[in-house]
Structures are given as structure tokens and as C-alpha cells.
Tab-separated table of C-alpha atoms (C1' of nucleotides) in Angstrom:
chain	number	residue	atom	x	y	z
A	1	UNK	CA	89.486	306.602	169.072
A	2	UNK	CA	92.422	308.738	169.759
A	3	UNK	CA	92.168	311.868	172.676
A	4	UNK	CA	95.068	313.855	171.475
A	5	UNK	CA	94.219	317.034	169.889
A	6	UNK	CA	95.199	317.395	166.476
A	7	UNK	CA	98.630	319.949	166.704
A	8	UNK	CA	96.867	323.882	165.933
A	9	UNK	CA	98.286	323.772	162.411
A	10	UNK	CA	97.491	320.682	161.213
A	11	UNK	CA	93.559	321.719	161.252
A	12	UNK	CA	92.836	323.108	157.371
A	13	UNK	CA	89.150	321.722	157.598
A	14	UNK	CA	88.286	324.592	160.515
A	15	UNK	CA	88.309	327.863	158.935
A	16	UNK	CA	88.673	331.057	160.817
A	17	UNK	CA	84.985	332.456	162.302
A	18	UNK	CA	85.257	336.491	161.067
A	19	UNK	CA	83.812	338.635	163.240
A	20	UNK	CA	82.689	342.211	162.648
A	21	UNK	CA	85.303	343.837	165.744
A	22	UNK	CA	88.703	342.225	165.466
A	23	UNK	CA	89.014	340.755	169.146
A	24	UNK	CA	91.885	341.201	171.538
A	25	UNK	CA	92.604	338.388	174.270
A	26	UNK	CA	90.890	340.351	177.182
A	27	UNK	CA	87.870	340.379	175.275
A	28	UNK	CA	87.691	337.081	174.123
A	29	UNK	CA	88.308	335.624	178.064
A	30	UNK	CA	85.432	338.382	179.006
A	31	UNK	CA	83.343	336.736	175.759
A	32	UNK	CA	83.864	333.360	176.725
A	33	UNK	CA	85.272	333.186	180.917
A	34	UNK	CA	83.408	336.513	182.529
A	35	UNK	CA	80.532	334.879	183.601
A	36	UNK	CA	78.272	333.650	180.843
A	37	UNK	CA	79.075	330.416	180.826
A	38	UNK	CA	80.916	328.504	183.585
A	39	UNK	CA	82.935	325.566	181.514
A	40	UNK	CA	85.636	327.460	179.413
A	41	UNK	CA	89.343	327.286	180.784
A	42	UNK	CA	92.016	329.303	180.179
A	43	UNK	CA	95.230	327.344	179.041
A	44	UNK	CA	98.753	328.506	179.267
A	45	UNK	CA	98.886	329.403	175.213
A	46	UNK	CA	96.111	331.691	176.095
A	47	UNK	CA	93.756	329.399	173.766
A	48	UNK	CA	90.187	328.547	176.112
A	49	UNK	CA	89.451	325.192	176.109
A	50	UNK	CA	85.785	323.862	177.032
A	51	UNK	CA	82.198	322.733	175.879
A	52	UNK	CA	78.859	322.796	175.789
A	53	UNK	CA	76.182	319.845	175.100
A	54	UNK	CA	77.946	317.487	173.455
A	55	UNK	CA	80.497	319.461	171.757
A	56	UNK	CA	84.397	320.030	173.509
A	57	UNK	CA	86.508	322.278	171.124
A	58	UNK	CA	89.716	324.501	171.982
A	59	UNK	CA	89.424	328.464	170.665
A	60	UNK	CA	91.606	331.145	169.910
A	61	UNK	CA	92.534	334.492	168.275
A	62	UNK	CA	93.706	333.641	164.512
A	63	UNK	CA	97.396	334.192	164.415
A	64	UNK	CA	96.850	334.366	160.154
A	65	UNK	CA	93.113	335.911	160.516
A	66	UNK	CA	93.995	339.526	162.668
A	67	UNK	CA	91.125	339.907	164.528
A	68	UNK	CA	89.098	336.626	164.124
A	69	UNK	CA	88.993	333.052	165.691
A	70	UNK	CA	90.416	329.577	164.745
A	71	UNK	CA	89.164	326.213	166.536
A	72	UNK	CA	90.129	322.778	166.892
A	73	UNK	CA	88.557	319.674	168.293
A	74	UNK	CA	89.460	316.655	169.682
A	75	UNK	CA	90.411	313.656	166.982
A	76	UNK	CA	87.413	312.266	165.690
A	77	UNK	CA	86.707	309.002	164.328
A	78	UNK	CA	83.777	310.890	162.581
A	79	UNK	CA	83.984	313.099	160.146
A	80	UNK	CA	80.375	314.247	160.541
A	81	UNK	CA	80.816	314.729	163.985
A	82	UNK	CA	83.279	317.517	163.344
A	83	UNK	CA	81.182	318.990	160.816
A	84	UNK	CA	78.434	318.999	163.621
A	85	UNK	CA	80.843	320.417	165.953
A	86	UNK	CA	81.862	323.543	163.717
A	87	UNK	CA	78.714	324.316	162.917
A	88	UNK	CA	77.392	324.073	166.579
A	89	UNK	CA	80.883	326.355	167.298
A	90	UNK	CA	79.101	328.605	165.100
A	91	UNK	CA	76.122	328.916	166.131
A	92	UNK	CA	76.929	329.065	170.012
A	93	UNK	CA	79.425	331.899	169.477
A	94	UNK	CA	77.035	334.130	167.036
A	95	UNK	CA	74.979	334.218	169.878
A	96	UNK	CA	71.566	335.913	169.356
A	97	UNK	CA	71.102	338.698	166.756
A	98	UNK	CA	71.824	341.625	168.804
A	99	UNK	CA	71.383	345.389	167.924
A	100	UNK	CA	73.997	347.684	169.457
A	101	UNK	CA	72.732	350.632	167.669
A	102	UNK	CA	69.763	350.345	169.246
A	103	UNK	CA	71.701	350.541	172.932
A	104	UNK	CA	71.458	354.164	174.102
A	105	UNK	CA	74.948	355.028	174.045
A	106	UNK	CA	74.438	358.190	172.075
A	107	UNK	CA	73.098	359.843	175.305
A	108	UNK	CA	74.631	357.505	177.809
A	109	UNK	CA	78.495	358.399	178.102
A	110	UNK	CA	79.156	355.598	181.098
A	111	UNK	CA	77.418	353.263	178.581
A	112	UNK	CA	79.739	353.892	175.532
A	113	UNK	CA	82.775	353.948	177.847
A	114	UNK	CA	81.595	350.415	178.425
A	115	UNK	CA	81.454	349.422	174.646
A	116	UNK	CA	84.672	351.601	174.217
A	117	UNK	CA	86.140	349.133	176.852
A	118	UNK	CA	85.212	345.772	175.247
A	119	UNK	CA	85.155	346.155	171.677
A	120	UNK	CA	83.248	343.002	170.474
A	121	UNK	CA	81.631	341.722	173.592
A	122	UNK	CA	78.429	339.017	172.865
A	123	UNK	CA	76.143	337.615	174.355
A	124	UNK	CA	76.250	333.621	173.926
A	125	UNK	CA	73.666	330.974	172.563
A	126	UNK	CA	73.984	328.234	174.934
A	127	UNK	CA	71.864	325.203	175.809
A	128	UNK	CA	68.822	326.324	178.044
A	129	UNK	CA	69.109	323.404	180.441
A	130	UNK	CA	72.849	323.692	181.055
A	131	UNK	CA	72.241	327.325	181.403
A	132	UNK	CA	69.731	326.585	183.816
A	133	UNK	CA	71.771	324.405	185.934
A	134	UNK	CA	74.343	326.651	185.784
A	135	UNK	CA	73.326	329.946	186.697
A	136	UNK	CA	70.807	327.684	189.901
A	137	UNK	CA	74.614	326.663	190.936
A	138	UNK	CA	75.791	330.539	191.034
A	139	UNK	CA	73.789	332.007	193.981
A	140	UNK	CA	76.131	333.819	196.392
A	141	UNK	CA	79.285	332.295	194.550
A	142	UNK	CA	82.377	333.671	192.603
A	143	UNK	CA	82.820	332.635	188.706
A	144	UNK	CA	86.062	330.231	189.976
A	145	UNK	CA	83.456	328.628	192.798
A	146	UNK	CA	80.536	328.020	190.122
A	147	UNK	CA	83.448	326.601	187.547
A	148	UNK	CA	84.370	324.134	189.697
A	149	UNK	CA	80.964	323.062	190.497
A	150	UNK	CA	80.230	322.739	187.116
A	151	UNK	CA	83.708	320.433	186.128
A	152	UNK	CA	82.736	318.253	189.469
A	153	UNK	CA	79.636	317.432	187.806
A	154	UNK	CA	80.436	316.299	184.582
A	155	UNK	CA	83.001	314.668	185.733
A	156	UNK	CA	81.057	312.480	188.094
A	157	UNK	CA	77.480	312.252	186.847
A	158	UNK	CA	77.954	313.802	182.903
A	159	UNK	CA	79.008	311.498	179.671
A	160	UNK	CA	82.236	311.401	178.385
A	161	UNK	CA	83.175	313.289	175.239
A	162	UNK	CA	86.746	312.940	175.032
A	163	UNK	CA	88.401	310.199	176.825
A	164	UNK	CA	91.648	311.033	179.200
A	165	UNK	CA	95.370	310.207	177.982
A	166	UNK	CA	98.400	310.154	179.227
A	167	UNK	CA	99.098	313.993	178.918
A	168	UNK	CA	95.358	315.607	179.074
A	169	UNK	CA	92.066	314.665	181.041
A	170	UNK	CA	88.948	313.819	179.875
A	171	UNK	CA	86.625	315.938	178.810
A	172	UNK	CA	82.820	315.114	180.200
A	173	UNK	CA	79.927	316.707	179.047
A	174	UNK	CA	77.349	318.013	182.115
A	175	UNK	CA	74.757	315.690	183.112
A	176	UNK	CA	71.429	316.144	181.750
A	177	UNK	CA	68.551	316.948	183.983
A	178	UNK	CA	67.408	313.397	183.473
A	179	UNK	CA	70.479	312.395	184.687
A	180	UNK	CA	70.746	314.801	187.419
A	181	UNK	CA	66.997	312.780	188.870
A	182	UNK	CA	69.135	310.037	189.014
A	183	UNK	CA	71.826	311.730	191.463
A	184	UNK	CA	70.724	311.858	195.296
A	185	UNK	CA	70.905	314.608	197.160
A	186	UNK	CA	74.222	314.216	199.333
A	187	UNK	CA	76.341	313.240	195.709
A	188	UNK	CA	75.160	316.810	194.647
A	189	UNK	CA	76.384	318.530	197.747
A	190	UNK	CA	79.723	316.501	197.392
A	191	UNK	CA	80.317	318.380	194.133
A	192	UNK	CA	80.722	321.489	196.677
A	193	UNK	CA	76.458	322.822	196.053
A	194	UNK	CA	76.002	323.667	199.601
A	195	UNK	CA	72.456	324.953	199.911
A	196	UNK	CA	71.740	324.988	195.489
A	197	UNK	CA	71.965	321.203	196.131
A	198	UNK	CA	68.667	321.271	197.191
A	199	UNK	CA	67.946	323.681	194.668
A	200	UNK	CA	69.127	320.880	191.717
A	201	UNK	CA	67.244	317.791	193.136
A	202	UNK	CA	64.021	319.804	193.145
A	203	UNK	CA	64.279	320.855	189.562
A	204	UNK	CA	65.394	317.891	187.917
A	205	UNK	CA	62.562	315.830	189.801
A	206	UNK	CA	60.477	318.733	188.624
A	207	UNK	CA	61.532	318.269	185.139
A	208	UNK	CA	61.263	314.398	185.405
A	209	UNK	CA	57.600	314.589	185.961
A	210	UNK	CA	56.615	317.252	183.458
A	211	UNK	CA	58.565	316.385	179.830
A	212	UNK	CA	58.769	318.795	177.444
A	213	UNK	CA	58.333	321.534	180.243
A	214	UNK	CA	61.844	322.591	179.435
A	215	UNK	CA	61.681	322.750	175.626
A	216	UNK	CA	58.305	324.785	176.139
A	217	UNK	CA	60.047	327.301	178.033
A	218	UNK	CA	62.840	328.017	176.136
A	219	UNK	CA	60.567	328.790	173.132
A	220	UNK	CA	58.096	330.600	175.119
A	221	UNK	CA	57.975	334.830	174.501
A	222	UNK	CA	59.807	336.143	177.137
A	223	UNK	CA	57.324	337.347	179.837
A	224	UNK	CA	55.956	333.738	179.774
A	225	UNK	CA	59.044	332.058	179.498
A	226	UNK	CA	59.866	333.969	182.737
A	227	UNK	CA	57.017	333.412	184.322
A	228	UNK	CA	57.455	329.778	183.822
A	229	UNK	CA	61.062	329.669	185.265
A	230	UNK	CA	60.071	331.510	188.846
A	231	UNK	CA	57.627	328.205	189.372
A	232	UNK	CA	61.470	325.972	190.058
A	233	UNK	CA	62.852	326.259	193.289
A	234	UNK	CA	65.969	328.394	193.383
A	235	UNK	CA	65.032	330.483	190.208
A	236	UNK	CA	64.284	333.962	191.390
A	237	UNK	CA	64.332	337.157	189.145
A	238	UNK	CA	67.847	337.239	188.586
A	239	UNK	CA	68.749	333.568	187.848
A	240	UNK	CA	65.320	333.574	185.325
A	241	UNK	CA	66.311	336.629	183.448
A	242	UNK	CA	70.681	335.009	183.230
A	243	UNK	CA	69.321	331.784	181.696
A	244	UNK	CA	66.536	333.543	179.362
A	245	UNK	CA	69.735	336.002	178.261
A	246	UNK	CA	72.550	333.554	178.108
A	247	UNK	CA	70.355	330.169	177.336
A	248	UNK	CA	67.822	331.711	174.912
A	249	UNK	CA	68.853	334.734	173.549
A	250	UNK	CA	66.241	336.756	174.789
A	251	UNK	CA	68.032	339.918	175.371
A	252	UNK	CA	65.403	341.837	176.674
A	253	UNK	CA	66.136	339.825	179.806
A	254	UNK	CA	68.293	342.134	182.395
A	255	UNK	CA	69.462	340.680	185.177
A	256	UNK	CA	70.114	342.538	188.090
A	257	UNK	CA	73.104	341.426	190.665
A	258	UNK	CA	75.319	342.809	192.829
A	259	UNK	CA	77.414	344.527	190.139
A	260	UNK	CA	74.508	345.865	188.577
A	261	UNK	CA	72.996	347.618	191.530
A	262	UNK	CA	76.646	348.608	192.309
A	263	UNK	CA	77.044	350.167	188.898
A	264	UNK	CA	73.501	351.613	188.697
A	265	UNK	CA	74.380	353.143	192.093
A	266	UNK	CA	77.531	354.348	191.154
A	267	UNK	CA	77.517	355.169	187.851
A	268	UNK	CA	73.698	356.973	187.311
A	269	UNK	CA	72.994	357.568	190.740
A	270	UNK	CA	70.474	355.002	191.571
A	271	UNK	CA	71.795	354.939	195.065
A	272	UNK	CA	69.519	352.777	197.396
A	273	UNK	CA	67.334	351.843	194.974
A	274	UNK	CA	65.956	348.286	194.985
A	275	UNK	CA	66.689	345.570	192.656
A	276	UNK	CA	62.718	345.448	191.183
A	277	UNK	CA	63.221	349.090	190.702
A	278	UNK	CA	67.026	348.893	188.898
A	279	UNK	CA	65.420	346.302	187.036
A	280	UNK	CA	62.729	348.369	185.949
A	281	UNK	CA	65.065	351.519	185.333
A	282	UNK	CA	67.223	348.975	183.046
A	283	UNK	CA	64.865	347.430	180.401
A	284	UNK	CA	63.221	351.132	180.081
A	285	UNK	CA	66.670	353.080	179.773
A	286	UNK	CA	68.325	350.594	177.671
A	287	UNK	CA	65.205	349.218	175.919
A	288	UNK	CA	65.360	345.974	173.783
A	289	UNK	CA	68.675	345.169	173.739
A	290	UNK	CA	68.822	345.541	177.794
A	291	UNK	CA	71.020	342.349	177.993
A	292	UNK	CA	73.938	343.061	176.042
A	293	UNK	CA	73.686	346.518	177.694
A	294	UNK	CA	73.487	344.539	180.972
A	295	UNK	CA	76.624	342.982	179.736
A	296	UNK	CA	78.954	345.368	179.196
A	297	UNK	CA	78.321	347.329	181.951
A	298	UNK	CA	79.045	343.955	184.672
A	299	UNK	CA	82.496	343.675	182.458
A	300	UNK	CA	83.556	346.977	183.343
A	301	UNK	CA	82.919	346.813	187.034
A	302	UNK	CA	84.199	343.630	187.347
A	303	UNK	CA	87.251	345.129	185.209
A	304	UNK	CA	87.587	348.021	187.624
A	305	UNK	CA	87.519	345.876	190.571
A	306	UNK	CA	90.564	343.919	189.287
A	307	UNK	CA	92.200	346.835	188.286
A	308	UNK	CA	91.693	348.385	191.919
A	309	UNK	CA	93.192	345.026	193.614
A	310	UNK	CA	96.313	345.168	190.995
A	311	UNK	CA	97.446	348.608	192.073
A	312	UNK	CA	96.447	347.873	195.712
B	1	DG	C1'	88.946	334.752	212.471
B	2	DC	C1'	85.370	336.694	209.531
B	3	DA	C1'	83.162	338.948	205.781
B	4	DC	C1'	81.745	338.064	201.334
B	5	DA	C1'	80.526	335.732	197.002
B	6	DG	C1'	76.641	337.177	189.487
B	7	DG	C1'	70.425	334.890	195.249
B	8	DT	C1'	66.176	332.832	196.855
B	9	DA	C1'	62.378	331.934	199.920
B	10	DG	C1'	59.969	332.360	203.958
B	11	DA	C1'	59.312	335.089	208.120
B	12	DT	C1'	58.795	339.473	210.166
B	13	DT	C1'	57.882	344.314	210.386
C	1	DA	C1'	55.118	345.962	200.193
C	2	DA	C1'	59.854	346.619	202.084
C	3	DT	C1'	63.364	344.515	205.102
C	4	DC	C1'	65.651	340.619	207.577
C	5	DT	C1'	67.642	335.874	207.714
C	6	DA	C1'	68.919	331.231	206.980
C	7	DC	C1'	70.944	328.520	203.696
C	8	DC	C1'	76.549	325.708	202.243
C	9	DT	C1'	81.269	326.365	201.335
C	10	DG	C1'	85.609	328.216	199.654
C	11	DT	C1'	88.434	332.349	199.313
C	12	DG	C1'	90.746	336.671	200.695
DNA sequence: GCACAGGTAGATT
DNA sequence: AATCTACCTGTG
């Protein structure tokens, strides 16, 4: 098996994905790199390589498709296995079937400034136990911090996909949470954890003794699935409702974090209100599609704040 | 040097 | 039922 990646235009068998808004670059690094998921990396050709499960694929905007995206993957022995891969591509970039009409930005103006700002935004359909591992790692850390968590690891405790070369790494998948029983403690807090080390361990000898726990969850309605997820140490409100959104598609889920009660403070007013009651304010104001509400409106503060520290 | 980072859980008021 | 704190570690 060769590691190389097949040159961009040598790749007829991987069609453009359309996509109903034409995408710019800032939207597709918000898309895929603004905190959904925690393993995409921006390369120098502004393409985002990364993974999920078994899958490790490189995307970017179409240069002969304005508007959509074209893929590659690593050189495959298999054939199937690149069919597999496209149509897993597929299937974790659609995302869950989300409604934007039903979003209240008819009456909300700060909420279709937001939409205004990132044209094309979605929610992702990743795996529920990576999503679970991830967003357990992300308490009281920045996106960078949980990233590097995350390649740490795969690359000591997950598979490898693609094997190193000469002129690019290898690509490992994350470790499963049956593999992650396996890992003690102290190996988890060398991979930088700090405290969500603790966190890990508990879960995955959670999960060891209670198979199909995780599967159950993930196909659970949403208050139960929930209610399920607060039982694992580390999983509070927030971190339940990010994997439900971003590892299940349940986009009722709102999470509420610091930019949320920032921007609920800021932007309708909600100043010193707690994070049960912004919670509450959300799924009621913004209704069934509270997620990809949710969403938009951490991309624009997070947007804001960058643009404040540029023209400091 | 020190506050802060996509929080949670247990103690304290 | 609200508020306060400890918990790890890297970054600005």
C-alpha cells in the first residue's frame, strides 16, 4: 500500500458534493475547524485535511464546481474502500436534515445577521463516541488545546489509517472506547488531559461494562438520550447537548457555553441570566432547529472576537 | 506573572 | 436552589 495522496487532479472517480449555498473558504474552515469537530487541519493550499472513524480524506472548494466541494483520499489498495469513504464523506458532511426556515430570523435581526454572516453553515453527522470523547476533552480548553489532544491520542492509542512516508505523517484514527479501557490513567494525562483524564478512564470503563449502552443512546429521543449521557462522569448539560447536536443530529440540543451566555447577554439582553435559564430561553425562542441556531450565533462571536484582536 | 480557556461535580451558603 | 471552588495545562 502506497501513503501518497493521489495529485488533486488525477481524482475523476470523486465527483464534486453540490451544495445548496455556494461556500467561501471562511465558511468552510467555520463548517469543518470552528469547533464541531476537533480533527480537521488546515493545510497551506487552504484544502482541510482530517477524519473521522475510519475514514481520512483531504476537502476543498471546487476550483471547476463554483461554490461546491471536491475530495480526495489517500491511495487505496481497495477500490471498495474508497467507495465506502465517499459515501461516508457524504453522509458526514450532509449532516442532519436541518430546517432554516423554521429558525426565527424573520423577527430576530441579530439572528439573520448571523446567517447573513455564514452563508452555508451545517451542522455535522459525526460518530457519537468520537463526539463523545471529544467534546469530555473540551472543558475549559481552546479549539487548538482540544485539537491537539485529540491528534495525541490517535496517534498513541488509535489504529492506523494511512501509514507515514517520507514527505507526510500518518494518519491514525482515534481510539475506540474499548481501546481507551485499555489505556491507564497517567498515558491519558500524557496526551496533555489534565483533570478530563479522569473524566476518559471513567467512561470508557463505564462503557466496558455496559455494551451496547452507547449505541442505545445515540438512538434514544432526545430527552432520554440526554438523560442517559448526564449518568458519565464529566458530561454535564453542555457537553450532553454538543455530542447529541454534533454526534447525533439532534438539533433540538442547544448547548450553552461561554459564547452563548456572552451573546445572549449581549446581543438580547439576557444579562446575568444563568445558563439553565439561557438554555431554556434558547430551545423556546429558536424552537426545533435550536442547534443550528446555536451555531451560527457561537460563529459570529467567535468571528467578532478575532476581528477585535486583528485591529487591536 | 497571571488570568483564562466551547465545564463539571461536590461543597457551601 | 443559587453560588463558590477545585480540577490540569498551555497560551496570551
Amino acid at each position: 500500500m502506497t501513503a501518497a495522496w493521489l495529485p488533486w487532479q488525477n481524482v475523476p472517480l470523486l465527483p464534486p458534493l453540490p451544495l445548496a449555498h455556494p461556500l467561501t473558504p471562511a465558511v468552510l474552515a467555520e463548517w469543518l475547524d470552528g469547533g464541531q469537530a476537533f480533527r480537521w487541519h488546515r493545510r497551506p493550499d487552504e484544502s482541510f485535511e482530517g477524519g473521522w472513524a475510519g475514514h481520512h480524506v483531504r476537502v476543498r472548494l471546487a476550483n471547476d464546481a463554483p461554490g461546491g466541494l471536491e475530495f480526495t483520499l489517500p491511495a487505496l489498495v481497495n477500490e471498495s474502500a474508497r467507495e465506502a469513504s465517499m459515501a461516508a464523506l457524504r453522509l458526514y458532511l450532509a449532516g442532519p436534515e436541518a430546517d432554516e426556515d423554521a429558525l426565527p430570523w424573520r423577527s430576530d435581526t441579530h439572528l439573520a445577521a448571523c446567517m447573513a454572516a455564514c452563508p452555508g453553515l451545517r451542522i455535522l453527522r459525526q460518530p457519537f463516541g468520537e463526539t463523545l470523547l471529544g467534546f469530555v476533552c473540551s472543558a475549559t480548553k481552546q479549539i487548538v488545546q482540544i485539537k491537539q489532544m485529540m491528534a495525541l491520542l490517535a496517534s498513541r492509542h488509535g489504529a492506523v489509517l494511512t501509514p507515514g512516508t517520507s514527505v507526510s505523517p500518518a494518519w491514525h484514527a482515534l481510539p475506540t472506547w474499548t481501546e481507551l479501557a485499555a489505556v491507564p490513567e497517567p498515558e491519558l494525562r500524557a496526551c496533555s488531559l489534565g483533570f478530563r483524564a479522569r473524566h476518559v478512564a471513567g467512561i470508557a470503563a463505564f462503557l466496558a461494562q455496559n455494551p451496547g449502552w452507547l449505541e442505545a443512546t445515540e438512538h434514544a429521543a432526545y430527552p432520554e438520550a440526554k438523560a442517559r449521557l448526564l449518568v458519565l462522569p464529566g458530561v454535564g448539560e453542555k457537553i450532553a447537548d454538543c455530542v447529541l447536536l454534533f454526534g447525533a443530529g439532534r438539533l433540538e440540543a442547544f448547548p450553552v457555553d461561554t459564547w452563548i451566555i456572552k451573546a445572549m447577554a449581549r446581543r438580547y439582553g439576557l444579562d446575568g441570566w444563568s445558563p439553565p435559564q439561557i438554555a431554556h430561553f434558547g430551545r423556546t425562542h429558536f424552537g426545533s432547529q435550536a442547534g443550528l441556531a446555536q451555531q451560527y450565533l457561537f460563529a459570529y462571536e467567535r468571528a467578532q472576537r478575532h476581528a477585535a484582536i486583528r485591529s487591536a
